[in-house]
Amino acid sequence: MDTSAKLAKIRKQLHDGGYKLTPQRESTVLVLLENDKDHLSAEEIYMLVKQKSPEIGLATVYRTVEMLTELKVVDKISFNDGVARYDLRKEGAKHFHHHLLCLECGSIQEVEEDLLLEVEKTVESQFKFKVSDHRLTFHGVCKECQNKA
Amino acid sequence: MDTSAKLAKIRKQLHDGGYKLTPQRESTVLVLLENDKDHLSAEEIYMLVKQKSPEIGLATVYRTVEMLTELKVVDKISFNDGVARYDLRKEGAKHFHHHLLCLECGSIQEVEEDLLLEVEKTVESQFKFKVSDHRLTFHGVCKECQNKA
DNA sequence: TTACCTGCAAATTGTTTGCAGCCAC
DNA sequence: GTGGCTGCAAACAATTTGCAGGTAA
């Protein structure tokens, strides 16, 4: 699926939620689509949107990502560095993907395969806890940094 | 192991790291030991320490928990609510325990059993990523809230 | 004495809110 | 014209920092 198809889908999600896809919101969504391998903070999104639409305000970006989180277009995640980051949901993903955070270089790699199906079953039966989503981040050293050392 | 034995162990960890266990630090550690089932923020720790040692400053609490994190006495974790929380490492635990966050009542339950051994092996072999720790939180509905509904 | 540690207040940073104006329907 | 949306500035909240004074080895 290409960018414009993804954008059309998100436009529909907004409409279904009672929101309009204004130019500012469209610019913000496009930045997210173009940087879907990154994990941008609101401030970083703002900087990128500003390059194409210099008149946008930071508060609008915050309001937009909050709305996108509510609509489950993006997932909000924090890697313990004090800023919230926003990550596009993968196409058709039932659950949030996992992350590999390198403690050496700070890179964040994504793991789309859901490795927690068995673990979730265990949690549901052992704790009677109904799982709706998860956050899983591994801390360690990435392949590249291992080779450097 | 009782509280004073745990305290003695932590005192040693501080000394090994080149720090002293000052009265303020001791009060802070005691609050953490007495509330090891909670997930206290710096502000909450400060309030509890203040009850016994009213002269302590908030900045000292921040500096102490930062030091304890560095020494791996506690783990710092954020549940996407904008505050950092501090969780005592379990005795002998190689990895950080898991959490069940209830989206209805906000309760946080701990899962000490390490459910990720297999998953970590997969990550190590599939991505050549050397895992040193992890953060796993399930979002969902706890047993009690399911019964209420 | 010297280096570490503390409390306080000020500064910083990330995020939210109030509000007046604007725009699409 | 009404309601949603925006930018700006101010407010807020969590955390960090500068600094003068205190304290233990």
XYZ file of C-alpha atoms (C1' of nucleotides) in Angstrom:
348
model
C 0.000 0.000 0.000
C 1.462 3.353 -0.981
C 1.444 6.574 0.962
C -1.662 8.069 -0.619
C -3.649 4.908 0.027
C -2.517 4.937 3.617
C -3.452 8.572 3.876
C -6.908 7.844 2.471
C -7.380 5.146 5.044
C -6.387 7.451 7.857
C -8.706 10.142 6.510
C -11.528 7.656 6.805
C -10.512 6.745 10.341
C -10.666 10.428 11.275
C -14.071 10.905 9.657
C -15.406 7.814 11.399
C -14.212 9.324 14.655
C -15.892 12.641 13.915
C -12.747 14.560 12.961
C -11.710 16.334 9.781
C -8.410 15.885 8.029
C -7.352 19.531 7.973
C -4.211 20.642 6.122
C -2.270 20.753 9.394
C -3.377 17.277 10.331
C -2.584 15.999 6.866
C 0.927 17.447 7.023
C 1.438 15.829 10.409
C 0.195 12.445 9.221
C 2.403 12.657 6.129
C 5.458 13.261 8.285
C 4.561 10.183 10.287
C 4.086 8.117 7.128
C 7.363 9.312 5.637
C 9.249 8.503 8.836
C 7.553 5.295 9.814
C 10.836 3.683 10.785
C 11.555 6.394 13.325
C 10.052 7.017 16.707
C 9.443 10.711 16.639
C 8.606 12.902 19.581
C 6.050 15.695 19.271
C 8.855 18.218 19.050
C 10.583 16.269 16.263
C 7.338 15.935 14.332
C 6.811 19.663 14.734
C 10.240 20.451 13.286
C 9.631 18.210 10.275
C 6.143 19.534 9.605
C 7.422 23.093 9.905
C 9.760 22.540 6.932
C 6.788 22.111 4.644
C 4.129 24.075 6.512
C 6.025 26.743 8.467
C 2.896 28.283 9.906
C 1.932 25.273 12.016
C 1.972 25.572 15.808
C 3.431 23.112 18.260
C 0.147 22.872 20.151
C -1.583 21.701 16.991
C 0.933 18.892 16.642
C 0.305 17.853 20.237
C -3.454 17.931 19.701
C -3.101 15.954 16.482
C -0.962 13.163 17.893
C -3.273 12.932 20.895
C -6.197 12.471 18.529
C -4.299 9.916 16.444
C -3.496 7.975 19.588
C -7.139 7.962 20.598
C -8.088 6.652 17.140
C -5.337 4.024 17.384
C -3.666 5.300 14.237
C -0.479 5.666 16.262
C 0.767 4.188 19.510
C 2.287 6.368 22.172
C 5.402 4.982 23.761
C 8.115 6.203 26.074
C 11.640 4.816 26.227
C 12.409 6.226 29.671
C 14.091 9.313 28.273
C 11.365 11.694 29.354
C 9.684 12.297 26.006
C 6.639 10.632 24.536
C 7.116 9.138 21.108
C 4.603 8.213 18.462
C 4.714 5.115 16.321
C 2.385 4.317 13.428
C 0.373 1.130 13.890
C 1.413 -1.477 11.382
C -1.071 -2.469 8.742
C -3.418 -5.086 10.151
C -1.485 -5.468 13.406
C -3.644 -6.572 16.272
C -0.969 -5.736 18.775
C 1.728 -3.186 19.158
C 5.046 -4.328 17.753
C 8.135 -4.742 19.907
C 11.308 -2.690 20.125
C 15.012 -3.354 20.498
C 16.696 -0.414 22.202
C 20.483 -0.325 21.881
C 22.100 1.046 25.011
C 25.294 1.901 23.128
C 24.105 3.892 20.140
C 20.509 4.582 21.128
C 19.056 3.057 17.969
C 15.600 1.535 18.078
C 14.810 -1.441 15.880
C 11.305 -2.749 15.341
C 10.117 -6.337 15.652
C 6.830 -6.786 13.878
C 6.349 -10.467 14.515
C 4.173 -10.961 17.583
C 6.311 -12.997 19.940
C 3.943 -12.809 22.871
C 1.006 -14.992 21.885
C 1.998 -17.805 24.228
C 2.985 -15.449 27.017
C -0.362 -13.675 26.787
C -2.203 -16.950 27.112
C -0.191 -17.672 30.244
C -1.032 -14.284 31.724
C -4.720 -14.624 30.906
C -5.072 -18.056 32.497
C -2.683 -17.566 35.403
C -3.775 -14.083 36.491
C -7.251 -13.900 34.958
C -6.074 -10.659 33.367
C -7.760 -9.796 30.053
C -4.976 -8.555 27.785
C -5.849 -5.918 25.201
C -2.392 -4.684 24.276
C 1.216 -4.716 25.367
C 4.484 -2.793 25.430
C 7.657 -4.810 25.062
C 11.113 -3.305 24.728
C 14.359 -5.187 24.955
C 17.417 -3.338 26.197
C 20.787 -4.493 24.972
C 23.399 -4.113 22.275
C 22.532 -4.124 18.597
C 24.324 -6.137 15.933
C 26.293 -3.138 14.636
C 27.585 -2.115 18.056
C 28.617 -5.690 18.804
C 30.725 -5.716 15.661
C 32.322 -2.399 16.566
C 33.441 -3.761 19.938
C 15.381 -11.631 54.138
C 14.078 -8.886 56.409
C 14.192 -5.160 55.911
C 17.394 -4.527 57.844
C 19.243 -7.234 55.934
C 18.042 -5.732 52.676
C 19.132 -2.328 53.884
C 22.572 -3.674 54.750
C 22.874 -5.125 51.310
C 21.936 -1.850 49.683
C 24.400 0.004 51.926
C 27.100 -2.258 50.564
C 25.983 -1.633 46.995
C 26.283 2.105 47.601
C 29.727 1.784 49.161
C 30.905 -0.398 46.296
C 29.708 2.312 43.948
C 31.546 5.002 45.898
C 28.511 6.489 47.643
C 27.625 6.885 51.301
C 24.332 5.864 52.827
C 23.460 9.216 54.344
C 20.414 9.603 56.616
C 18.423 11.081 53.725
C 19.343 8.228 51.435
C 18.566 5.702 54.131
C 15.103 7.202 54.678
C 14.458 7.087 50.963
C 15.576 3.482 50.643
C 13.422 2.501 53.636
C 10.359 4.017 52.015
C 11.079 1.973 48.909
C 11.511 -1.204 50.966
C 8.298 -0.599 52.904
C 6.330 0.022 49.711
C 7.856 -2.587 47.462
C 4.486 -3.537 46.019
C 3.834 -0.012 44.813
C 5.321 1.866 41.908
C 6.112 5.191 43.459
C 7.010 8.364 41.615
C 9.693 10.694 42.955
C 6.993 13.012 44.276
C 5.245 10.164 46.077
C 8.503 8.960 47.612
C 9.190 12.513 48.722
C 5.813 12.767 50.480
C 6.368 9.484 52.308
C 9.935 10.308 53.342
C 8.799 13.716 54.545
C 6.502 12.096 57.108
C 9.490 10.676 58.950
C 12.201 13.132 57.927
C 10.405 16.423 57.266
C 13.592 18.304 56.461
C 14.357 16.388 53.272
C 14.267 18.181 49.936
C 12.645 16.968 46.743
C 15.878 17.407 44.806
C 17.622 15.010 47.160
C 14.993 12.382 46.467
C 15.506 12.857 42.731
C 19.269 12.587 43.139
C 18.901 9.493 45.309
C 16.613 7.569 42.971
C 18.848 8.468 40.053
C 21.793 7.003 41.939
C 19.812 3.907 42.891
C 18.867 3.419 39.256
C 22.495 3.674 38.206
C 23.425 1.043 40.821
C 20.572 -1.156 39.634
C 18.986 -1.184 43.085
C 15.794 0.068 41.488
C 14.428 0.055 37.964
C 12.978 3.179 36.451
C 9.789 2.674 34.513
C 7.129 4.850 32.964
C 3.553 3.789 32.317
C 2.843 6.501 29.747
C 1.297 8.818 32.333
C 4.120 11.305 32.241
C 5.838 10.454 35.520
C 8.808 8.196 36.122
C 8.278 5.460 38.670
C 10.799 3.452 40.639
C 10.560 -0.228 41.357
C 12.903 -2.204 43.622
C 14.741 -5.008 41.861
C 13.595 -8.345 43.156
C 16.082 -10.397 45.118
C 18.234 -12.365 42.720
C 16.248 -11.372 39.669
C 18.325 -11.337 36.522
C 15.659 -9.462 34.637
C 13.100 -6.852 35.386
C 9.730 -8.297 36.272
C 6.627 -7.674 34.185
C 3.553 -5.548 34.843
C -0.162 -5.842 34.278
C -1.692 -2.394 33.924
C -5.476 -2.271 34.297
C -7.008 0.317 31.984
C -10.185 0.489 34.102
C -8.899 1.065 37.630
C -5.264 1.916 36.968
C -3.916 -0.822 39.223
C -0.535 -2.322 38.485
C 0.106 -5.953 39.272
C 3.542 -7.533 39.212
C 4.558 -10.743 37.461
C 7.812 -12.011 38.856
C 8.110 -15.156 36.797
C 10.260 -14.499 33.772
C 8.046 -15.323 30.810
C 10.442 -14.088 28.180
C 13.263 -16.622 28.176
C 12.152 -18.207 24.910
C 11.318 -14.892 23.310
C 14.742 -13.518 24.196
C 16.429 -16.477 22.566
C 14.430 -15.784 19.426
C 15.437 -12.132 19.434
C 19.092 -12.949 20.002
C 19.299 -15.455 17.174
C 16.968 -13.732 14.726
C 18.244 -10.169 15.127
C 21.712 -10.790 16.576
C 20.685 -8.402 19.336
C 22.351 -9.024 22.691
C 19.607 -8.673 25.292
C 20.570 -7.341 28.710
C 17.161 -6.411 30.085
C 13.571 -5.812 29.104
C 10.421 -3.876 29.838
C 7.137 -5.709 29.421
C 3.764 -4.285 30.368
C 0.413 -5.754 29.440
C -2.522 -3.408 29.085
C -5.964 -4.816 29.782
C -8.583 -5.437 32.423
C -7.744 -6.949 35.790
C -9.636 -9.776 37.444
C -11.477 -7.478 39.845
C -12.708 -5.102 37.155
C -13.888 -8.026 35.029
C -16.013 -9.222 37.928
C -17.450 -5.751 38.443
C -18.594 -5.577 34.818
C 40.941 20.426 54.789
C 38.749 18.305 51.120
C 35.335 16.107 48.847
C 30.869 14.763 49.066
C 26.198 15.819 50.188
C 22.197 18.711 51.256
C 18.136 22.122 50.942
C 16.406 25.797 48.606
C 15.220 28.404 44.729
C 15.618 29.191 40.062
C 15.912 27.294 35.580
C 14.677 23.981 32.080
C 11.906 20.960 29.535
C 7.824 18.609 27.886
C 3.044 19.203 27.613
C -1.571 21.362 28.219
C -4.862 25.067 28.252
C -7.406 29.611 27.419
C -8.680 32.415 24.097
C -9.617 35.248 20.070
C -9.832 34.686 15.301
C -10.706 31.851 11.137
C -12.957 28.734 8.033
C -15.982 25.193 6.107
C -20.496 23.715 5.914
C -23.927 31.714 11.910
C -22.254 27.725 14.419
C -18.953 24.505 15.716
C -14.691 22.741 14.994
C -9.906 23.995 14.373
C -5.820 26.952 14.686
C -1.752 29.763 16.447
C -0.034 32.137 20.106
C 1.050 32.922 24.714
C 0.555 31.712 29.220
C 0.143 28.080 32.509
C 1.523 23.781 34.360
C 4.074 19.809 35.842
C 8.109 16.925 36.187
C 12.801 17.130 36.605
C 17.453 19.271 36.808
C 20.833 22.576 38.162
C 23.537 26.345 40.688
C 24.992 27.495 44.793
C 26.131 28.422 49.579
C 26.394 25.965 53.610
C 27.058 21.567 56.268
C 29.399 17.381 57.566
C 32.298 13.264 57.907
C 36.792 11.183 57.190
